Each structure stands twice: as structure tokens, then as C-alpha cells.
Amino acid sequence: VEVGSSRRNAGIGFGSMTVSAVAVVSDARRGGAALTGLGLGSIGRYAHGGLLRERFMPRLRAAAPADYADGSGDSIDPCRAWDLLMRDEKPGGHGERSGAVGVLDAALWDLAAKIADLPLWRLLARRFGNSSAPPLVPTYASGGHYCPGDDLESLRQELRQAQARGHTRFKIKIGGAPLADDLRRIEAALEVAGGGEHLAVDANGVLDRSRAFRYVEALQGYRLAWLEEPADPLDFELYAEIARAWPGSLGTGENLFSAADARNLLRYAGLRRERDWLQMDPLLGYGVPEYLRMLEAVEAAGWSRRRCVPHAGHLFAQHLAAGLGLGGHESATDPGQPFGALAGDATLEQGVVRLGEAPGIGIEATPSCLALFGVLLP
Ligand SMILES: [Mg+2]
């Protein structure tokens, strides 16, 4: 489904952006109706329809229900289903399949949570040993894209509106304009945010070495919350050099899709466990089972999972952040967008989202997300 807009970051425009919407219809029933699990893909990597239709959905359909049932026999075990999806897949070279598996995994977890009559965050917390944690997720407002007719007042306005909704921390785009223009945008944003610790900047991986170091030099005095993806996300040695020169925090990981990639990031990119942010996106990276392996790698490297704040702003990440005890959540500044919405009956106050008790992920209760399912739902 199309989720295009006229926004740009430093690397890409979103005019032809698409995401996959997946519905897993089951024979479990509530109130006479069949329960359906819904998954909605992440933003920035386009839809995965070909992979889903040709490879992953047929594999699941061909499986015997006993092979993905949970121990009770009343529900599905998404981790067992994941093993079926990944049968005959070689390790490494993750490409786009990790996003296809991620969105299907999300739909399976939504279904499992609905069968259990629990919000997904609570199901995850119970299953993965975090059940005493309150469903509170520190959340920042992400936006400040380059737009047609861009001006500083519209940027300030965007942040003011997010502030009025309850946000206290913001992130804007850099790297898509000359440095002097980006500095003016940062200063405009700071007028609303109130101080560097309330504002992060994201270059979306586009700066080459010399530009990256010019930004590092020019931005130091602002004491920003973090600098995100200043350079190509796979150039770990360059990240290590930037980390030595940049006194603030760095954020990266949204373009790494596997536990092996996360492990290499932690080994070779010079990141600092007390300061930097890991932004791997569970929807783009094979879903919950692989995200749990990423958390294992994070903790094995001596980091806290509180340094993990997933990319994108989708409802699935909100539930993982609460259920698995992560450090926070990204949310688009515009609450009318699928990636700016709160899950179901969640609320936002002083930069903290409190998740509610509606079963599943909450897509049905979120009009901007539900609208994307179109013909999939009666
Ligand atoms: Mg980013």
C-alpha cells in the first residue's frame, strides 16, 4: 500500500514509498468473529509483497498447524512459526527478506496476543521475563523533514504542535541542505525544543567523510541529544573515527537487519555503551525472534537494552519497547500518520507513552493504520 508524501530526508524522497499490510486470518473466534492478526510494515524500505507472496506466506500455509501451535493447543507460537518461515534460508546476506519476515512475524504476534486477550506488550513481558515493568515508554517526536516550500516557521510550527501533544524531545533531519542552512534549521528547532538535550539530528547516512567531519565540528557547541547516522551505516571504521571526534551521543542501527550485523556494529564501530543509541528496527529485521537475539548480543557486549530505541514509530515497536524493557520509542510528529499514532488506548504525557490494555498491537483502533488494510478486511 502507498504511504507516499512530499517529504524528503537527506537520502531519499518519500513520494513513491510503500509498505506491506498483512492479515493472518485464523479459525480462533471471539464473539462469533474469526480472530485476525494484522501486521503493518516499517517505513523507508518499501513493501515486500513479492517475497511474501512467493516465499514466506506459502511456506507458512504449507505447514501443519501442529508445527506452529503453542503448548496449550489453543494458540499459535510465533517463534515456532518463525522457524518454519526461515526453513531453507541461508545465513547472512539479509537483503530485503528480513522486512518480509518482520511484517509477517508482527501479524502472528498480533494474532497470538488477541487469542490470549492481552495487549502485545503484556504478552511479550510475560513470555520474556519482564512482567513487573510498567507500560511506560519514553518517546520522542521525529520529523523536521525537508518539504517543498520549506521554511523555518513551518519547522517551528511542526515542533510546537508535537509539543502541544505532550512531546518533550524532538528529532529533525540534517544533511539534505548546505551546512549553513542546516544550522539555521537547528537553531529554529532549538527555539521550540528549549535546549540541545531536547533535540537530536539525523543525517540518514549520507555524509561522506569530509562532510561528516564538518558537521561534527559545526554541531559540537549545540550539545544535542544525539547525532544519528552521520555516515554510511555499514562503514563501521568511519563510525569509530566519528565517535572519537564527537563528544555527544551517536545513534545508528536502523539499517542493520540481523543479530550478526548488530554484533559487528558493537565490535567495530567504536560506539560507547554509556552514551550511544542502538536503533535496530524489529519490523525490518525479521521480527521478535531476531530482535531477541540482537538484545542478547547487546547485553553480551556489556550494554543495557535501555540503549535500544527502535527506528520508525510503528505500533509494533511501541509494544516491544514496553514489553521487552527497551529505552524508548520514536514517533512521527504528525499523529495523523501511521508512524505518528499511539497504539490503541495509549496516552502521551510529558514525553512518555503509557500503553493501554486493548488486545494485540492496536491497529484496529488506529484509523491511520487501519485505513491501509483496505480490501484485506471486510
Ligand atoms: Mg533515522
Short mmCIF file of C-alpha atoms and ligand atoms in Angstrom, two decimals:
data_model
loop_
_atom_site.label_atom_id
_atom_site.label_comp_id
_atom_site.label_asym_id
_atom_site.label_seq_id
_atom_site.Cartn_x
_atom_site.Cartn_y
_atom_site.Cartn_z
CA VAL A 1 0.00 0.00 0.00
CA GLU A 2 1.13 3.54 -0.75
CA VAL A 3 2.22 5.80 2.09
CA GLY A 4 3.85 8.45 -0.09
CA SER A 5 4.33 12.09 0.86
CA SER A 6 6.28 15.06 -0.42
CA ARG A 7 8.76 14.90 2.48
CA ARG A 8 12.47 14.22 1.99
CA ASN A 9 15.35 13.31 4.23
CA ALA A 10 18.98 13.79 3.19
CA GLY A 11 18.98 10.49 1.32
CA ILE A 12 15.55 9.81 -0.14
CA GLY A 13 12.17 11.28 -1.03
CA PHE A 14 9.02 9.54 0.20
CA GLY A 15 6.90 10.23 -2.91
CA SER A 16 6.67 6.60 -4.01
CA MET A 17 7.06 4.94 -0.59
CA THR A 18 5.06 1.78 0.02
CA VAL A 19 4.65 -0.64 2.93
CA SER A 20 3.17 -4.13 3.20
CA ALA A 21 -0.02 -4.77 5.13
CA VAL A 22 -0.52 -8.41 6.17
CA ALA A 23 -3.60 -10.09 7.65
CA VAL A 24 -3.36 -13.61 9.11
CA VAL A 25 -6.90 -14.98 9.36
CA SER A 26 -7.32 -17.75 11.93
CA ASP A 27 -10.07 -20.14 12.94
CA ALA A 28 -9.90 -18.92 16.54
CA ARG A 29 -13.04 -16.96 17.38
CA ARG A 30 -14.08 -14.19 19.77
CA GLY A 31 -17.69 -13.10 19.98
CA GLY A 32 -18.53 -15.13 16.89
CA ALA A 33 -15.89 -13.50 14.68
CA ALA A 34 -12.66 -15.07 13.42
CA LEU A 35 -9.57 -13.52 15.00
CA THR A 36 -7.20 -11.93 12.53
CA GLY A 37 -3.62 -10.90 13.16
CA LEU A 38 -2.51 -7.68 11.49
CA GLY A 39 0.99 -6.57 10.59
CA LEU A 40 1.99 -3.28 9.00
CA GLY A 41 5.49 -2.84 7.60
CA SER A 42 8.02 -0.23 8.63
CA ILE A 43 8.82 2.92 6.67
CA GLY A 44 11.75 3.58 4.34
CA ARG A 45 12.39 0.19 2.72
CA TYR A 46 9.24 -0.19 0.59
CA ALA A 47 6.79 -3.11 0.57
CA HIS A 48 7.81 -6.76 0.48
CA GLY A 49 4.89 -8.20 -1.49
CA GLY A 50 6.96 -10.33 -3.86
CA LEU A 51 8.91 -12.05 -1.12
CA LEU A 52 5.78 -12.52 0.99
CA ARG A 53 3.70 -13.97 -1.83
CA GLU A 54 6.35 -16.13 -3.45
CA ARG A 55 8.25 -17.43 -0.48
CA PHE A 56 7.15 -16.76 3.07
CA MET A 57 3.35 -16.97 3.02
CA PRO A 58 3.36 -20.25 1.00
CA ARG A 59 5.81 -21.76 3.50
CA LEU A 60 3.51 -20.96 6.39
CA ARG A 61 0.39 -22.11 4.56
CA ALA A 62 2.02 -25.42 3.68
CA ALA A 63 2.90 -26.14 7.33
CA ALA A 64 0.82 -28.38 9.59
CA PRO A 65 -0.92 -26.42 12.39
CA ALA A 66 0.75 -28.72 14.93
CA ASP A 67 4.09 -27.31 13.79
CA TYR A 68 3.26 -23.76 14.89
CA ALA A 69 0.80 -24.42 17.74
CA ASP A 70 1.79 -23.38 21.24
CA GLY A 71 1.94 -25.88 24.11
CA SER A 72 -1.70 -25.34 25.10
CA GLY A 73 -3.01 -26.19 21.66
CA ASP A 74 -5.29 -23.12 21.85
CA SER A 75 -2.96 -20.66 20.21
CA ILE A 76 -0.01 -20.21 17.89
CA ASP A 77 3.60 -19.83 18.94
CA PRO A 78 5.07 -17.13 16.68
CA CYS A 79 8.59 -18.33 17.49
CA ARG A 80 7.78 -21.78 16.10
CA ALA A 81 6.14 -20.19 13.06
CA TRP A 82 9.31 -18.12 12.58
CA ASP A 83 11.40 -21.30 12.34
CA LEU A 84 9.07 -22.51 9.56
CA LEU A 85 9.34 -19.20 7.71
CA MET A 86 13.13 -19.37 7.80
CA ARG A 87 13.43 -23.01 6.74
CA ASP A 88 15.86 -23.34 3.79
CA GLU A 89 17.14 -19.75 4.21
CA LYS A 90 20.93 -19.38 4.30
CA PRO A 91 22.60 -17.25 6.99
CA GLY A 92 23.98 -13.82 6.11
CA GLY A 93 23.18 -11.59 3.13
CA HIS A 94 19.96 -10.40 4.68
CA GLY A 95 18.75 -8.13 1.88
CA GLU A 96 15.03 -7.46 1.88
CA ARG A 97 13.79 -10.79 3.21
CA SER A 98 14.24 -9.56 6.80
CA GLY A 99 11.47 -6.99 6.22
CA ALA A 100 9.13 -9.59 4.70
CA VAL A 101 9.61 -11.94 7.64
CA GLY A 102 9.33 -8.98 10.05
CA VAL A 103 5.88 -7.88 8.91
CA LEU A 104 4.55 -11.45 8.85
CA ASP A 105 6.01 -12.03 12.33
CA ALA A 106 4.23 -8.89 13.54
CA ALA A 107 0.88 -10.20 12.26
CA LEU A 108 1.49 -13.55 14.02
CA TRP A 109 2.27 -11.81 17.33
CA ASP A 110 -0.84 -9.64 16.94
CA LEU A 111 -2.87 -12.82 16.49
CA ALA A 112 -1.24 -14.60 19.45
CA ALA A 113 -1.91 -11.57 21.67
CA LYS A 114 -5.55 -11.41 20.57
CA ILE A 115 -6.03 -15.13 21.26
CA ALA A 116 -4.53 -14.55 24.73
CA ASP A 117 -6.76 -11.45 25.09
CA LEU A 118 -3.72 -9.37 26.01
CA PRO A 119 -2.06 -6.29 24.58
CA LEU A 120 1.09 -7.37 22.78
CA TRP A 121 3.34 -5.56 25.25
CA ARG A 122 1.90 -7.63 28.10
CA LEU A 123 2.21 -10.92 26.21
CA LEU A 124 5.87 -10.17 25.44
CA ALA A 125 6.56 -9.07 29.01
CA ARG A 126 5.09 -12.28 30.41
CA ARG A 127 6.81 -14.57 27.96
CA PHE A 128 10.22 -12.92 28.07
CA GLY A 129 10.55 -12.20 31.77
CA ASN A 130 9.75 -8.53 32.13
CA SER A 131 6.26 -8.77 33.62
CA SER A 132 6.76 -6.35 36.52
CA ALA A 133 7.70 -3.44 34.23
CA PRO A 134 5.10 -0.67 33.86
CA PRO A 135 3.96 0.01 30.26
CA LEU A 136 5.72 3.37 30.13
CA VAL A 137 7.83 4.23 27.10
CA PRO A 138 9.92 7.42 26.82
CA THR A 139 9.06 8.67 23.34
CA TYR A 140 10.46 11.39 21.12
CA ALA A 141 8.86 13.21 18.20
CA SER A 142 10.61 12.65 14.90
CA GLY A 143 10.17 14.92 11.89
CA GLY A 144 11.72 18.09 10.56
CA HIS A 145 11.93 16.68 7.05
CA TYR A 146 12.78 18.79 4.04
CA CYS A 147 9.49 19.81 2.42
CA PRO A 148 8.52 21.78 -0.67
CA GLY A 149 8.31 25.44 0.24
CA ASP A 150 10.33 24.63 3.35
CA ASP A 151 10.76 27.45 5.77
CA LEU A 152 11.89 27.83 9.31
CA GLU A 153 8.48 28.85 10.57
CA SER A 154 6.86 25.64 9.31
CA LEU A 155 9.57 23.68 11.10
CA ARG A 156 8.93 25.56 14.34
CA GLN A 157 5.19 25.06 13.85
CA GLU A 158 5.63 21.29 13.39
CA LEU A 159 7.58 21.02 16.63
CA ARG A 160 5.18 23.28 18.52
CA GLN A 161 2.30 21.03 17.52
CA ALA A 162 4.18 17.96 18.74
CA GLN A 163 4.98 19.80 21.96
CA ALA A 164 1.28 20.59 22.43
CA ARG A 165 0.54 16.84 22.17
CA GLY A 166 2.91 16.11 25.05
CA HIS A 167 6.29 15.60 23.41
CA THR A 168 9.40 16.99 25.10
CA ARG A 169 12.15 15.65 22.81
CA PHE A 170 12.43 16.09 19.06
CA LYS A 171 14.50 14.95 16.09
CA ILE A 172 14.94 16.77 12.78
CA LYS A 173 16.69 15.96 9.51
CA ILE A 174 20.08 17.34 8.51
CA GLY A 175 22.45 16.68 5.62
CA GLY A 176 19.94 17.44 2.85
CA ALA A 177 20.87 21.12 2.60
CA PRO A 178 24.09 23.14 2.80
CA LEU A 179 25.56 23.17 6.30
CA ALA A 180 24.72 26.85 6.86
CA ASP A 181 21.03 26.16 6.08
CA ASP A 182 21.03 23.14 8.38
CA LEU A 183 22.44 25.26 11.20
CA ARG A 184 19.57 27.72 10.73
CA ARG A 185 17.10 24.81 10.91
CA ILE A 186 18.73 23.51 14.09
CA GLU A 187 18.55 26.96 15.68
CA ALA A 188 14.89 27.32 14.71
CA ALA A 189 14.15 23.90 16.24
CA LEU A 190 16.04 24.78 19.41
CA GLU A 191 13.81 27.83 19.87
CA VAL A 192 10.93 25.40 20.40
CA ALA A 193 12.79 22.46 21.97
CA GLY A 194 14.36 24.71 24.57
CA GLY A 195 17.86 23.22 24.70
CA GLY A 196 20.23 20.86 22.93
CA GLU A 197 19.36 17.94 25.20
CA HIS A 198 15.82 18.08 23.78
CA LEU A 199 16.87 17.93 20.13
CA ALA A 200 18.52 15.19 18.04
CA VAL A 201 19.56 15.41 14.37
CA ASP A 202 19.54 12.70 11.69
CA ALA A 203 21.67 12.74 8.52
CA ASN A 204 20.24 9.43 7.24
CA GLY A 205 23.64 8.03 6.41
CA VAL A 206 24.51 10.34 3.53
CA LEU A 207 27.52 12.41 4.65
CA ASP A 208 30.86 11.47 3.17
CA ARG A 209 33.94 11.61 5.37
CA SER A 210 34.80 15.28 4.85
CA ARG A 211 31.21 16.50 5.20
CA ALA A 212 30.68 14.29 8.25
CA PHE A 213 33.64 15.90 10.00
CA ARG A 214 32.48 19.39 9.02
CA TYR A 215 29.13 18.63 10.68
CA VAL A 216 30.84 17.12 13.73
CA GLU A 217 32.85 20.32 14.09
CA ALA A 218 29.93 22.69 13.48
CA LEU A 219 27.41 20.91 15.72
CA GLN A 220 29.53 20.34 18.83
CA GLY A 221 28.54 23.57 20.54
CA TYR A 222 24.82 22.78 20.48
CA ARG A 223 25.14 19.83 22.89
CA LEU A 224 22.45 17.92 21.01
CA ALA A 225 20.73 14.81 22.36
CA TRP A 226 22.35 12.71 19.64
CA LEU A 227 23.70 12.72 16.09
CA GLU A 228 22.05 9.97 14.04
CA GLU A 229 23.55 8.09 11.09
CA PRO A 230 26.12 10.74 10.14
CA ALA A 231 27.67 8.41 7.52
CA ASP A 232 27.04 5.18 5.63
CA PRO A 233 25.57 2.83 8.24
CA LEU A 234 27.85 -0.04 7.20
CA ASP A 235 31.14 1.90 7.40
CA PHE A 236 31.98 0.88 10.98
CA GLU A 237 35.55 2.17 10.84
CA LEU A 238 34.34 5.64 9.87
CA TYR A 239 31.85 5.50 12.76
CA ALA A 240 34.70 4.67 15.11
CA GLU A 241 36.59 7.74 13.87
CA ILE A 242 33.49 9.93 14.23
CA ALA A 243 32.90 8.56 17.75
CA ARG A 244 36.41 9.68 18.72
CA ALA A 245 35.74 13.21 17.42
CA TRP A 246 32.13 13.70 18.51
CA PRO A 247 31.72 14.41 22.21
CA GLY A 248 27.96 13.79 22.28
CA SER A 249 25.88 10.69 21.65
CA LEU A 250 25.54 8.86 18.33
CA GLY A 251 22.52 6.92 17.12
CA THR A 252 22.61 4.18 14.48
CA GLY A 253 21.37 0.67 13.66
CA GLU A 254 18.16 1.24 11.71
CA ASN A 255 19.80 -0.14 8.57
CA LEU A 256 21.16 -3.30 10.20
CA PHE A 257 18.75 -6.19 9.98
CA SER A 258 20.25 -9.12 11.86
CA ALA A 259 21.85 -10.06 15.16
CA ALA A 260 25.12 -10.76 13.33
CA ASP A 261 25.13 -7.22 11.91
CA ALA A 262 24.34 -5.76 15.33
CA ARG A 263 27.21 -7.76 16.84
CA ASN A 264 29.60 -6.38 14.24
CA LEU A 265 28.36 -2.85 14.91
CA LEU A 266 29.11 -3.30 18.61
CA ARG A 267 32.52 -4.81 17.90
CA TYR A 268 33.84 -2.43 15.27
CA ALA A 269 32.02 0.93 15.20
CA GLY A 270 33.61 2.38 18.32
CA LEU A 271 30.24 3.04 19.95
CA ARG A 272 30.13 3.88 23.65
CA ARG A 273 27.81 1.87 25.85
CA GLU A 274 27.11 4.67 28.31
CA ARG A 275 26.21 7.22 25.67
CA ASP A 276 25.14 5.94 22.25
CA TRP A 277 21.77 4.69 20.95
CA LEU A 278 21.03 1.46 19.05
CA GLN A 279 18.11 1.86 16.67
CA MET A 280 17.63 -1.55 15.07
CA ASP A 281 14.05 -1.88 13.79
CA PRO A 282 12.32 -5.17 14.66
CA LEU A 283 9.96 -4.91 11.67
CA LEU A 284 12.82 -4.50 9.20
CA GLY A 285 14.93 -7.11 10.99
CA TYR A 286 12.98 -10.40 10.99
CA GLY A 287 10.60 -9.60 13.87
CA VAL A 288 10.66 -10.57 17.54
CA PRO A 289 12.84 -13.74 17.48
CA GLU A 290 15.76 -11.98 15.77
CA TYR A 291 15.27 -8.85 17.86
CA LEU A 292 15.66 -11.00 20.98
CA ARG A 293 18.94 -12.31 19.55
CA MET A 294 20.02 -8.69 18.95
CA LEU A 295 19.27 -7.91 22.60
CA GLU A 296 21.39 -10.91 23.59
CA ALA A 297 24.26 -9.52 21.51
CA VAL A 298 23.75 -6.07 23.04
CA GLU A 299 23.87 -7.42 26.58
CA ALA A 300 26.74 -9.82 25.85
CA ALA A 301 28.73 -6.75 24.75
CA GLY A 302 28.10 -5.16 28.14
CA TRP A 303 25.39 -2.77 27.02
CA SER A 304 22.00 -2.21 28.62
CA ARG A 305 18.91 -2.85 26.49
CA ARG A 306 17.83 0.62 27.65
CA ARG A 307 20.25 1.94 25.00
CA CYS A 308 17.95 0.39 22.33
CA VAL A 309 15.36 2.75 20.83
CA PRO A 310 13.94 1.20 17.64
CA HIS A 311 13.58 3.13 14.41
CA ALA A 312 10.42 4.30 12.68
CA GLY A 313 7.49 4.97 15.00
CA HIS A 314 5.33 1.94 14.28
CA LEU A 315 2.97 0.48 16.85
CA PHE A 316 4.85 -2.84 16.88
CA ALA A 317 7.97 -1.08 18.23
CA GLN A 318 5.89 0.66 20.92
CA HIS A 319 4.83 -2.74 22.24
CA LEU A 320 8.34 -4.17 22.07
CA ALA A 321 9.74 -1.14 23.88
CA ALA A 322 7.29 -1.64 26.76
CA GLY A 323 7.23 -5.43 26.80
CA LEU A 324 10.96 -6.01 26.47
CA GLY A 325 12.10 -3.06 28.60
CA LEU A 326 13.84 -1.04 25.89
CA GLY A 327 14.96 2.56 26.31
CA GLY A 328 12.30 4.31 24.29
CA HIS A 329 10.38 4.85 21.10
CA GLU A 330 10.42 7.12 18.06
CA SER A 331 7.12 8.63 16.89
CA ALA A 332 6.46 10.86 13.88
CA THR A 333 5.50 14.42 14.77
CA ASP A 334 2.20 14.05 12.90
CA PRO A 335 -0.26 11.88 14.89
CA GLY A 336 -2.44 11.52 11.78
CA GLN A 337 0.31 9.47 10.10
CA PRO A 338 0.59 5.68 10.65
CA PHE A 339 4.06 6.24 12.13
CA GLY A 340 2.96 9.03 14.48
CA ALA A 341 -0.01 7.29 16.04
CA LEU A 342 -0.19 5.85 19.53
CA ALA A 343 -1.24 2.23 19.95
CA GLY A 344 -4.97 1.80 20.66
CA ASP A 345 -5.80 3.27 24.05
CA ALA A 346 -2.29 4.60 24.77
CA THR A 347 -1.73 8.11 26.12
CA LEU A 348 1.19 10.55 25.90
CA GLU A 349 2.22 12.88 28.68
CA GLN A 350 5.50 14.73 29.26
CA GLY A 351 7.30 12.70 26.59
CA VAL A 352 6.19 9.33 27.99
CA VAL A 353 3.68 6.99 26.33
CA ARG A 354 1.56 4.80 28.59
CA LEU A 355 0.30 1.77 26.67
CA GLY A 356 -3.22 0.50 27.25
CA GLU A 357 -4.93 -2.86 27.58
CA ALA A 358 -6.55 -3.31 24.15
CA PRO A 359 -5.65 -6.79 22.82
CA GLY A 360 -2.95 -7.17 20.17
CA ILE A 361 -0.99 -4.36 18.57
CA GLY A 362 -3.98 -2.00 18.36
CA ILE A 363 -4.05 -1.40 14.60
CA GLU A 364 -7.88 -1.65 14.53
CA ALA A 365 -8.12 1.23 16.99
CA THR A 366 -5.74 3.40 14.97
CA PRO A 367 -7.55 4.88 11.93
CA SER A 368 -4.39 5.93 10.02
CA CYS A 369 -3.08 2.35 10.23
CA LEU A 370 -6.39 0.55 9.72
CA ALA A 371 -7.07 2.57 6.54
CA LEU A 372 -4.04 0.90 4.90
CA PHE A 373 -5.59 -2.56 5.16
CA GLY A 374 -8.31 -1.74 2.63
CA VAL A 375 -9.60 -4.88 0.95
CA LEU A 376 -7.84 -7.22 3.38
CA LEU A 377 -10.51 -6.58 5.99
CA PRO A 378 -14.25 -6.95 5.50
MG MG B 1 17.00 7.73 11.29
#
